[in-house]
């Protein structure tokens, strides 16, 4: 019977090789994010602009939810801290909530029950 050969990938040398490869890949990724960051910043600015318009429309119609306003504030804050991915997500959420507020206000305006449509306060 042959003596057991150690797995070459379990040696300290292999660990160093894989660690070096991981660090090299991370460095390449970080070095290449410069152009990506510019595109992400532009996308975040565009999303924030859309959210600002959506929230303004909801405010004019008297349909602005506090959660939409809070999401817009968070989108602004994350943009200012240069967390562009989070800013884009918060902007999308603010625009979505503003749109839902407008939809709710339109539904209540068309409802025969007026402003209390669908909101019975828990009492039949």
mmCIF file of N, CA and C in Angstrom:
data_model
loop_
_atom_site.group_PDB
_atom_site.id
_atom_site.type_symbol
_atom_site.label_atom_id
_atom_site.label_comp_id
_atom_site.label_asym_id
_atom_site.label_seq_id
_atom_site.Cartn_x
_atom_site.Cartn_y
_atom_site.Cartn_z
ATOM 1 N N UNK A 1 0.832 -1.172 0.000
ATOM 2 C CA UNK A 1 0.000 0.000 0.000
ATOM 3 C C UNK A 1 0.882 1.242 0.000
ATOM 4 N N UNK A 2 0.488 2.215 -0.809
ATOM 5 C CA UNK A 2 1.280 3.442 -0.917
ATOM 6 C C UNK A 2 1.038 4.345 0.288
ATOM 7 N N UNK A 3 2.076 5.074 0.678
ATOM 8 C CA UNK A 3 1.828 6.041 1.751
ATOM 9 C C UNK A 3 0.922 7.163 1.222
ATOM 10 N N UNK A 4 0.106 7.654 2.083
ATOM 11 C CA UNK A 4 -0.848 8.695 1.736
ATOM 12 C C UNK A 4 -0.135 9.994 1.420
ATOM 13 N N UNK A 5 -0.474 10.589 0.276
ATOM 14 C CA UNK A 5 0.116 11.872 -0.111
ATOM 15 C C UNK A 5 -0.765 13.003 0.410
ATOM 16 N N UNK A 6 -0.167 14.036 0.941
ATOM 17 C CA UNK A 6 -0.985 15.154 1.426
ATOM 18 C C UNK A 6 -1.653 15.877 0.247
ATOM 19 N N UNK A 7 -2.804 16.387 0.509
ATOM 20 C CA UNK A 7 -3.529 17.171 -0.484
ATOM 21 C C UNK A 7 -2.747 18.460 -0.724
ATOM 22 N N UNK A 8 -2.330 18.737 -1.970
ATOM 23 C CA UNK A 8 -1.511 19.936 -2.202
ATOM 24 C C UNK A 8 -2.266 21.229 -1.911
ATOM 25 N N UNK A 9 -3.590 21.178 -1.937
ATOM 26 C CA UNK A 9 -4.366 22.391 -1.655
ATOM 27 C C UNK A 9 -4.553 22.643 -0.169
ATOM 28 N N UNK A 10 -4.088 21.734 0.681
ATOM 29 C CA UNK A 10 -4.256 21.931 2.118
ATOM 30 C C UNK A 10 -2.963 22.366 2.795
ATOM 31 N N UNK A 11 -1.954 22.625 2.023
ATOM 32 C CA UNK A 11 -0.671 23.023 2.599
ATOM 33 C C UNK A 11 -0.652 24.524 2.860
ATOM 34 N N UNK A 12 0.234 24.975 3.730
ATOM 35 C CA UNK A 12 0.354 26.420 3.963
ATOM 36 C C UNK A 12 0.711 27.178 2.680
ATOM 37 N N UNK A 13 1.493 26.529 1.804
ATOM 38 C CA UNK A 13 1.855 27.172 0.537
ATOM 39 C C UNK A 13 0.596 27.449 -0.309
ATOM 40 N N UNK A 14 -0.323 26.478 -0.348
ATOM 41 C CA UNK A 14 -1.559 26.651 -1.117
ATOM 42 C C UNK A 14 -2.407 27.772 -0.513
ATOM 43 N N UNK A 15 -2.438 27.834 0.810
ATOM 44 C CA UNK A 15 -3.199 28.900 1.469
ATOM 45 C C UNK A 15 -2.658 30.268 1.066
ATOM 46 N N UNK A 16 -1.330 30.387 1.062
ATOM 47 C CA UNK A 16 -0.721 31.657 0.656
ATOM 48 C C UNK A 16 -1.043 31.968 -0.798
ATOM 49 N N UNK A 17 -1.027 30.952 -1.658
ATOM 50 C CA UNK A 17 -1.309 31.151 -3.072
ATOM 51 C C UNK A 17 -2.745 31.634 -3.262
ATOM 52 N N UNK A 18 -3.706 30.990 -2.580
ATOM 53 C CA UNK A 18 -5.099 31.392 -2.714
ATOM 54 C C UNK A 18 -5.344 32.764 -2.087
ATOM 55 N N UNK A 19 -4.679 33.053 -0.995
ATOM 56 C CA UNK A 19 -4.817 34.367 -0.367
ATOM 57 C C UNK A 19 -4.299 35.463 -1.279
ATOM 58 N N UNK A 20 -3.149 35.198 -1.912
ATOM 59 C CA UNK A 20 -2.594 36.170 -2.833
ATOM 60 C C UNK A 20 -3.521 36.388 -4.022
ATOM 61 N N UNK A 21 -4.092 35.298 -4.543
ATOM 62 C CA UNK A 21 -5.015 35.413 -5.676
ATOM 63 C C UNK A 21 -6.261 36.205 -5.275
ATOM 64 N N UNK A 22 -6.758 35.981 -4.078
ATOM 65 C CA UNK A 22 -7.931 36.704 -3.600
ATOM 66 C C UNK A 22 -7.629 38.191 -3.463
ATOM 67 N N UNK A 23 -6.484 38.524 -2.889
ATOM 68 C CA UNK A 23 -6.107 39.932 -2.741
ATOM 69 C C UNK A 23 -5.903 40.597 -4.092
ATOM 70 N N UNK A 24 -5.324 39.872 -5.024
ATOM 71 C CA UNK A 24 -5.117 40.415 -6.359
ATOM 72 C C UNK A 24 -6.452 40.711 -7.039
ATOM 73 N N UNK A 25 -7.386 39.783 -6.938
ATOM 74 C CA UNK A 25 -8.721 39.999 -7.521
ATOM 75 C C UNK A 25 -9.430 41.181 -6.862
ATOM 76 N N UNK A 26 -9.315 41.284 -5.558
ATOM 77 C CA UNK A 26 -9.939 42.405 -4.855
ATOM 78 C C UNK A 26 -9.323 43.727 -5.294
ATOM 79 N N UNK A 27 -8.010 43.760 -5.476
ATOM 80 C CA UNK A 27 -7.347 44.978 -5.937
ATOM 81 C C UNK A 27 -7.784 45.380 -7.327
ATOM 82 N N UNK A 28 -7.915 44.399 -8.206
ATOM 83 C CA UNK A 28 -8.387 44.694 -9.563
ATOM 84 C C UNK A 28 -9.808 45.219 -9.519
ATOM 85 N N UNK A 29 -10.633 44.609 -8.702
ATOM 86 C CA UNK A 29 -12.017 45.059 -8.579
ATOM 87 C C UNK A 29 -12.087 46.486 -8.056
ATOM 88 N N UNK A 30 -11.326 46.798 -7.032
ATOM 89 C CA UNK A 30 -11.325 48.148 -6.477
ATOM 90 C C UNK A 30 -10.781 49.164 -7.466
ATOM 91 N N UNK A 31 -9.769 48.785 -8.215
ATOM 92 C CA UNK A 31 -9.188 49.702 -9.193
ATOM 93 C C UNK A 31 -10.146 49.985 -10.337
ATOM 94 N N UNK A 32 -10.995 49.032 -10.660
ATOM 95 C CA UNK A 32 -11.896 49.205 -11.797
ATOM 96 C C UNK A 32 -13.198 49.893 -11.426
ATOM 97 N N UNK A 33 -13.422 50.199 -10.162
ATOM 98 C CA UNK A 33 -14.704 50.779 -9.760
ATOM 99 C C UNK A 33 -14.777 52.277 -9.993
ATOM 100 N N UNK A 34 -13.732 52.910 -10.432
ATOM 101 C CA UNK A 34 -13.773 54.347 -10.674
ATOM 102 C C UNK A 34 -14.815 54.727 -11.697
ATOM 103 N N UNK A 35 -14.819 54.089 -12.846
ATOM 104 C CA UNK A 35 -15.813 54.414 -13.872
ATOM 105 C C UNK A 35 -17.180 53.920 -13.461
ATOM 106 N N UNK A 36 -17.230 52.807 -12.763
ATOM 107 C CA UNK A 36 -18.504 52.278 -12.295
ATOM 108 C C UNK A 36 -19.123 53.220 -11.265
ATOM 109 N N UNK A 37 -18.291 53.799 -10.411
ATOM 110 C CA UNK A 37 -18.796 54.715 -9.390
ATOM 111 C C UNK A 37 -19.417 55.954 -10.024
ATOM 112 N N UNK A 38 -18.811 56.434 -11.125
ATOM 113 C CA UNK A 38 -19.388 57.592 -11.805
ATOM 114 C C UNK A 38 -20.761 57.271 -12.372
ATOM 115 N N UNK A 39 -20.887 56.094 -12.986
ATOM 116 C CA UNK A 39 -22.175 55.686 -13.538
ATOM 117 C C UNK A 39 -23.195 55.481 -12.426
ATOM 118 N N UNK A 40 -22.749 54.909 -11.307
ATOM 119 C CA UNK A 40 -23.644 54.702 -10.179
ATOM 120 C C UNK A 40 -24.086 56.036 -9.589
ATOM 121 N N UNK A 41 -23.186 56.987 -9.512
ATOM 122 C CA UNK A 41 -23.533 58.312 -8.993
ATOM 123 C C UNK A 41 -24.556 58.983 -9.901
ATOM 124 N N UNK A 42 -24.369 58.852 -11.209
ATOM 125 C CA UNK A 42 -25.327 59.447 -12.145
ATOM 126 C C UNK A 42 -26.691 58.777 -12.029
ATOM 127 N N UNK A 43 -26.712 57.459 -11.892
ATOM 128 C CA UNK A 43 -27.972 56.726 -11.744
ATOM 129 C C UNK A 43 -28.674 57.133 -10.447
ATOM 130 N N UNK A 44 -27.894 57.307 -9.382
ATOM 131 C CA UNK A 44 -28.479 57.714 -8.104
ATOM 132 C C UNK A 44 -29.060 59.121 -8.205
ATOM 133 N N UNK A 45 -28.360 60.015 -8.893
ATOM 134 C CA UNK A 45 -28.869 61.377 -9.073
ATOM 135 C C UNK A 45 -30.174 61.370 -9.872
ATOM 136 N N UNK A 46 -30.217 60.549 -10.911
ATOM 137 C CA UNK A 46 -31.429 60.463 -11.727
ATOM 138 C C UNK A 46 -32.597 59.913 -10.908
ATOM 139 N N UNK A 47 -32.333 58.868 -10.129
ATOM 140 C CA UNK A 47 -33.381 58.279 -9.293
ATOM 141 C C UNK A 47 -33.852 59.270 -8.238
ATOM 142 N N UNK A 48 -32.920 60.017 -7.677
ATOM 143 C CA UNK A 48 -33.291 61.011 -6.675
ATOM 144 C C UNK A 48 -34.139 62.114 -7.296
ATOM 145 N N UNK A 49 -33.798 62.527 -8.504
ATOM 146 C CA UNK A 49 -34.603 63.538 -9.194
ATOM 147 C C UNK A 49 -36.027 63.066 -9.423
ATOM 148 N N UNK A 50 -36.175 61.801 -9.835
ATOM 149 C CA UNK A 50 -37.513 61.240 -10.034
ATOM 150 C C UNK A 50 -38.286 61.175 -8.720
ATOM 151 N N UNK A 51 -37.603 60.824 -7.654
ATOM 152 C CA UNK A 51 -38.258 60.753 -6.348
ATOM 153 C C UNK A 51 -38.691 62.137 -5.887
ATOM 154 N N UNK A 52 -37.850 63.142 -6.113
ATOM 155 C CA UNK A 52 -38.205 64.513 -5.732
ATOM 156 C C UNK A 52 -39.491 64.950 -6.446
ATOM 157 N N UNK A 53 -39.588 64.637 -7.742
ATOM 158 C CA UNK A 53 -40.777 65.016 -8.525
ATOM 159 C C UNK A 53 -42.003 64.268 -8.016
ATOM 160 N N UNK A 54 -41.862 62.966 -7.770
ATOM 161 C CA UNK A 54 -42.992 62.164 -7.294
ATOM 162 C C UNK A 54 -43.499 62.653 -5.941
ATOM 163 N N UNK A 55 -42.579 62.970 -5.040
ATOM 164 C CA UNK A 55 -42.975 63.461 -3.718
ATOM 165 C C UNK A 55 -43.628 64.834 -3.834
ATOM 166 N N UNK A 56 -43.111 65.688 -4.716
ATOM 167 C CA UNK A 56 -43.716 67.012 -4.915
ATOM 168 C C UNK A 56 -45.144 66.878 -5.454
ATOM 169 N N UNK A 57 -45.358 65.945 -6.384
ATOM 170 C CA UNK A 57 -46.713 65.722 -6.918
ATOM 171 C C UNK A 57 -47.658 65.252 -5.819
ATOM 172 N N UNK A 58 -47.185 64.326 -4.985
ATOM 173 C CA UNK A 58 -48.014 63.831 -3.892
ATOM 174 C C UNK A 58 -48.333 64.946 -2.904
ATOM 175 N N UNK A 59 -47.366 65.811 -2.634
ATOM 176 C CA UNK A 59 -47.582 66.917 -1.702
ATOM 177 C C UNK A 59 -48.637 67.876 -2.246
ATOM 178 N N UNK A 60 -48.545 68.213 -3.531
ATOM 179 C CA UNK A 60 -49.502 69.134 -4.152
ATOM 180 C C UNK A 60 -50.915 68.563 -4.097
ATOM 181 N N UNK A 61 -51.047 67.271 -4.261
ATOM 182 C CA UNK A 61 -52.369 66.629 -4.247
ATOM 183 C C UNK A 61 -52.850 66.304 -2.839
ATOM 184 N N UNK A 62 -52.068 66.646 -1.844
ATOM 185 C CA UNK A 62 -52.445 66.354 -0.463
ATOM 186 C C UNK A 62 -52.396 64.861 -0.160
ATOM 187 N N UNK A 63 -51.526 64.136 -0.846
ATOM 188 C CA UNK A 63 -51.469 62.687 -0.716
ATOM 189 C C UNK A 63 -50.099 62.199 -0.271
ATOM 190 N N UNK A 64 -49.316 63.056 0.325
ATOM 191 C CA UNK A 64 -47.956 62.677 0.711
ATOM 192 C C UNK A 64 -47.982 61.888 2.008
ATOM 193 N N UNK A 65 -47.483 60.680 1.942
ATOM 194 C CA UNK A 65 -47.347 59.847 3.130
ATOM 195 C C UNK A 65 -46.058 60.212 3.843
ATOM 196 N N UNK A 66 -46.077 60.123 5.154
ATOM 197 C CA UNK A 66 -44.867 60.424 5.919
ATOM 198 C C UNK A 66 -43.747 59.436 5.594
ATOM 199 N N UNK A 67 -44.102 58.206 5.242
ATOM 200 C CA UNK A 67 -43.075 57.222 4.898
ATOM 201 C C UNK A 67 -42.384 57.592 3.580
ATOM 202 N N UNK A 68 -43.122 58.189 2.652
ATOM 203 C CA UNK A 68 -42.515 58.632 1.390
ATOM 204 C C UNK A 68 -41.538 59.772 1.672
ATOM 205 N N UNK A 69 -41.936 60.689 2.523
ATOM 206 C CA UNK A 69 -41.067 61.808 2.881
ATOM 207 C C UNK A 69 -39.805 61.307 3.592
ATOM 208 N N UNK A 70 -39.972 60.359 4.509
ATOM 209 C CA UNK A 70 -38.824 59.799 5.225
ATOM 210 C C UNK A 70 -37.873 59.082 4.267
ATOM 211 N N UNK A 71 -38.420 58.363 3.301
ATOM 212 C CA UNK A 71 -37.581 57.669 2.325
ATOM 213 C C UNK A 71 -36.807 58.672 1.469
ATOM 214 N N UNK A 72 -37.455 59.777 1.113
ATOM 215 C CA UNK A 72 -36.779 60.812 0.338
ATOM 216 C C UNK A 72 -35.638 61.430 1.142
ATOM 217 N N UNK A 73 -35.880 61.699 2.408
ATOM 218 C CA UNK A 73 -34.820 62.247 3.259
ATOM 219 C C UNK A 73 -33.644 61.278 3.373
ATOM 220 N N UNK A 74 -33.956 59.992 3.474
ATOM 221 C CA UNK A 74 -32.893 58.984 3.566
ATOM 222 C C UNK A 74 -32.133 58.896 2.242
ATOM 223 N N UNK A 75 -32.834 59.039 1.122
ATOM 224 C CA UNK A 75 -32.168 59.032 -0.189
ATOM 225 C C UNK A 75 -31.207 60.213 -0.305
ATOM 226 N N UNK A 76 -31.629 61.365 0.171
ATOM 227 C CA UNK A 76 -30.748 62.543 0.150
ATOM 228 C C UNK A 76 -29.527 62.326 1.045
ATOM 229 N N UNK A 77 -29.771 61.767 2.252
ATOM 230 C CA UNK A 77 -28.689 61.555 3.200
ATOM 231 C C UNK A 77 -27.658 60.578 2.650
ATOM 232 N N UNK A 78 -28.125 59.478 2.080
ATOM 233 C CA UNK A 78 -27.191 58.489 1.557
ATOM 234 C C UNK A 78 -26.461 59.011 0.321
ATOM 235 N N UNK A 79 -27.115 59.854 -0.467
ATOM 236 C CA UNK A 79 -26.425 60.462 -1.609
ATOM 237 C C UNK A 79 -25.323 61.385 -1.117
ATOM 238 N N UNK A 80 -25.614 62.172 -0.098
ATOM 239 C CA UNK A 80 -24.607 63.087 0.445
ATOM 240 C C UNK A 80 -23.425 62.342 1.056
ATOM 241 N N UNK A 81 -23.667 61.142 1.562
ATOM 242 C CA UNK A 81 -22.568 60.340 2.116
ATOM 243 C C UNK A 81 -21.939 59.450 1.041
ATOM 244 N N UNK A 82 -22.319 59.656 -0.200
ATOM 245 C CA UNK A 82 -21.785 58.964 -1.375
ATOM 246 C C UNK A 82 -22.061 57.464 -1.373
ATOM 247 N N UNK A 83 -23.133 57.061 -0.727
ATOM 248 C CA UNK A 83 -23.598 55.666 -0.801
ATOM 249 C C UNK A 83 -24.656 55.637 -1.899
ATOM 250 N N UNK A 84 -24.194 55.608 -3.138
ATOM 251 C CA UNK A 84 -25.077 55.792 -4.281
ATOM 252 C C UNK A 84 -26.048 54.637 -4.480
ATOM 253 N N UNK A 85 -25.634 53.436 -4.173
ATOM 254 C CA UNK A 85 -26.541 52.296 -4.316
ATOM 255 C C UNK A 85 -27.717 52.427 -3.346
ATOM 256 N N UNK A 86 -27.430 52.781 -2.112
ATOM 257 C CA UNK A 86 -28.490 52.967 -1.122
ATOM 258 C C UNK A 86 -29.366 54.149 -1.502
ATOM 259 N N UNK A 87 -28.761 55.196 -2.015
ATOM 260 C CA UNK A 87 -29.531 56.369 -2.429
ATOM 261 C C UNK A 87 -30.511 56.007 -3.532
ATOM 262 N N UNK A 88 -30.081 55.203 -4.483
ATOM 263 C CA UNK A 88 -30.975 54.777 -5.570
ATOM 264 C C UNK A 88 -32.120 53.931 -5.025
ATOM 265 N N UNK A 89 -31.814 53.046 -4.072
ATOM 266 C CA UNK A 89 -32.879 52.208 -3.477
ATOM 267 C C UNK A 89 -33.878 53.062 -2.706
ATOM 268 N N UNK A 90 -33.379 53.991 -1.895
ATOM 269 C CA UNK A 90 -34.276 54.847 -1.122
ATOM 270 C C UNK A 90 -35.084 55.763 -2.042
ATOM 271 N N UNK A 91 -34.475 56.215 -3.121
ATOM 272 C CA UNK A 91 -35.193 57.063 -4.077
ATOM 273 C C UNK A 91 -36.337 56.295 -4.724
ATOM 274 N N UNK A 92 -36.052 55.062 -5.118
ATOM 275 C CA UNK A 92 -37.104 54.233 -5.716
ATOM 276 C C UNK A 92 -38.233 53.997 -4.724
ATOM 277 N N UNK A 93 -37.876 53.771 -3.475
ATOM 278 C CA UNK A 93 -38.899 53.556 -2.436
ATOM 279 C C UNK A 93 -39.730 54.816 -2.222
ATOM 280 N N UNK A 94 -39.093 55.971 -2.190
ATOM 281 C CA UNK A 94 -39.818 57.232 -2.009
ATOM 282 C C UNK A 94 -40.787 57.467 -3.163
ATOM 283 N N UNK A 95 -40.330 57.234 -4.395
ATOM 284 C CA UNK A 95 -41.193 57.419 -5.561
ATOM 285 C C UNK A 95 -42.365 56.442 -5.533
ATOM 286 N N UNK A 96 -42.085 55.203 -5.140
ATOM 287 C CA UNK A 96 -43.147 54.198 -5.055
ATOM 288 C C UNK A 96 -44.202 54.600 -4.027
ATOM 289 N N UNK A 97 -43.759 55.002 -2.850
ATOM 290 C CA UNK A 97 -44.697 55.386 -1.794
ATOM 291 C C UNK A 97 -45.483 56.641 -2.154
ATOM 292 N N UNK A 98 -44.832 57.583 -2.831
ATOM 293 C CA UNK A 98 -45.541 58.784 -3.271
ATOM 294 C C UNK A 98 -46.627 58.412 -4.277
ATOM 295 N N UNK A 99 -46.299 57.509 -5.187
ATOM 296 C CA UNK A 99 -47.295 57.044 -6.154
ATOM 297 C C UNK A 99 -48.458 56.328 -5.488
ATOM 298 N N UNK A 100 -48.170 55.530 -4.479
ATOM 299 C CA UNK A 100 -49.230 54.837 -3.746
ATOM 300 C C UNK A 100 -50.117 55.830 -2.994
ATOM 301 N N UNK A 101 -49.514 56.875 -2.458
ATOM 302 C CA UNK A 101 -50.307 57.902 -1.781
ATOM 303 C C UNK A 101 -51.258 58.591 -2.742
ATOM 304 N N UNK A 102 -50.777 58.882 -3.937
ATOM 305 C CA UNK A 102 -51.627 59.505 -4.955
ATOM 306 C C UNK A 102 -52.751 58.557 -5.353
ATOM 307 N N UNK A 103 -52.427 57.290 -5.548
ATOM 308 C CA UNK A 103 -53.442 56.298 -5.907
ATOM 309 C C UNK A 103 -54.508 56.197 -4.834
ATOM 310 N N UNK A 104 -54.085 56.199 -3.582
ATOM 311 C CA UNK A 104 -55.041 56.127 -2.482
ATOM 312 C C UNK A 104 -55.945 57.359 -2.478
ATOM 313 N N UNK A 105 -55.371 58.524 -2.657
ATOM 314 C CA UNK A 105 -56.169 59.757 -2.654
ATOM 315 C C UNK A 105 -57.170 59.762 -3.803
ATOM 316 N N UNK A 106 -56.750 59.285 -4.980
ATOM 317 C CA UNK A 106 -57.670 59.218 -6.121
ATOM 318 C C UNK A 106 -58.790 58.227 -5.857
ATOM 319 N N UNK A 107 -58.451 57.098 -5.240
ATOM 320 C CA UNK A 107 -59.464 56.092 -4.918
ATOM 321 C C UNK A 107 -60.479 56.659 -3.924
ATOM 322 N N UNK A 108 -60.002 57.338 -2.917
ATOM 323 C CA UNK A 108 -60.901 57.907 -1.917
ATOM 324 C C UNK A 108 -61.783 58.992 -2.521
ATOM 325 N N UNK A 109 -61.248 59.743 -3.487
ATOM 326 C CA UNK A 109 -62.043 60.790 -4.133
ATOM 327 C C UNK A 109 -63.160 60.184 -4.978
ATOM 328 N N UNK A 110 -62.936 59.021 -5.578
ATOM 329 C CA UNK A 110 -63.958 58.372 -6.406
ATOM 330 C C UNK A 110 -64.929 57.546 -5.595
ATOM 331 N N UNK A 111 -64.602 57.227 -4.375
ATOM 332 C CA UNK A 111 -65.417 56.350 -3.548
ATOM 333 C C UNK A 111 -66.698 57.053 -3.117
ATOM 334 N N UNK A 112 -67.812 56.332 -3.112
ATOM 335 C CA UNK A 112 -69.071 56.952 -2.664
ATOM 336 C C UNK A 112 -69.058 57.303 -1.178
ATOM 337 N N UNK A 113 -68.134 56.698 -0.427
ATOM 338 C CA UNK A 113 -68.048 56.983 1.005
ATOM 339 C C UNK A 113 -67.131 58.159 1.301
ATOM 340 N N UNK A 114 -66.548 58.747 0.281
ATOM 341 C CA UNK A 114 -65.667 59.889 0.494
ATOM 342 C C UNK A 114 -64.319 59.482 1.032
ATOM 343 N N UNK A 115 -63.792 60.293 1.931
ATOM 344 C CA UNK A 115 -62.449 60.072 2.464
ATOM 345 C C UNK A 115 -62.309 58.894 3.376
ATOM 346 N N UNK A 116 -63.396 58.254 3.773
ATOM 347 C CA UNK A 116 -63.267 57.143 4.715
ATOM 348 C C UNK A 116 -63.384 55.786 4.025
ATOM 349 N N UNK A 117 -63.245 55.760 2.697
ATOM 350 C CA UNK A 117 -63.383 54.504 1.968
ATOM 351 C C UNK A 117 -62.322 53.509 2.408
ATOM 352 N N UNK A 118 -62.759 52.331 2.807
ATOM 353 C CA UNK A 118 -61.834 51.281 3.181
ATOM 354 C C UNK A 118 -61.193 51.490 4.528
ATOM 355 N N UNK A 119 -61.496 52.550 5.228
ATOM 356 C CA UNK A 119 -60.902 52.819 6.525
ATOM 357 C C UNK A 119 -62.015 52.937 7.538
ATOM 358 N N UNK A 120 -62.403 51.814 8.104
ATOM 359 C CA UNK A 120 -63.517 51.807 9.053
ATOM 360 C C UNK A 120 -63.038 52.003 10.477
ATOM 361 N N UNK A 121 -61.743 52.078 10.664
ATOM 362 C CA UNK A 121 -61.220 52.264 12.017
ATOM 363 C C UNK A 121 -61.379 51.038 12.881
ATOM 364 N N UNK A 122 -61.688 49.899 12.286
ATOM 365 C CA UNK A 122 -61.816 48.672 13.036
ATOM 366 C C UNK A 122 -63.225 48.408 13.541
ATOM 367 N N UNK A 123 -64.124 49.358 13.413
ATOM 368 C CA UNK A 123 -65.509 49.176 13.862
ATOM 369 C C UNK A 123 -66.421 48.983 12.645
ATOM 370 N N UNK A 124 -67.269 47.946 12.664
ATOM 371 C CA UNK A 124 -68.180 47.722 11.522
ATOM 372 C C UNK A 124 -69.285 48.753 11.456
#
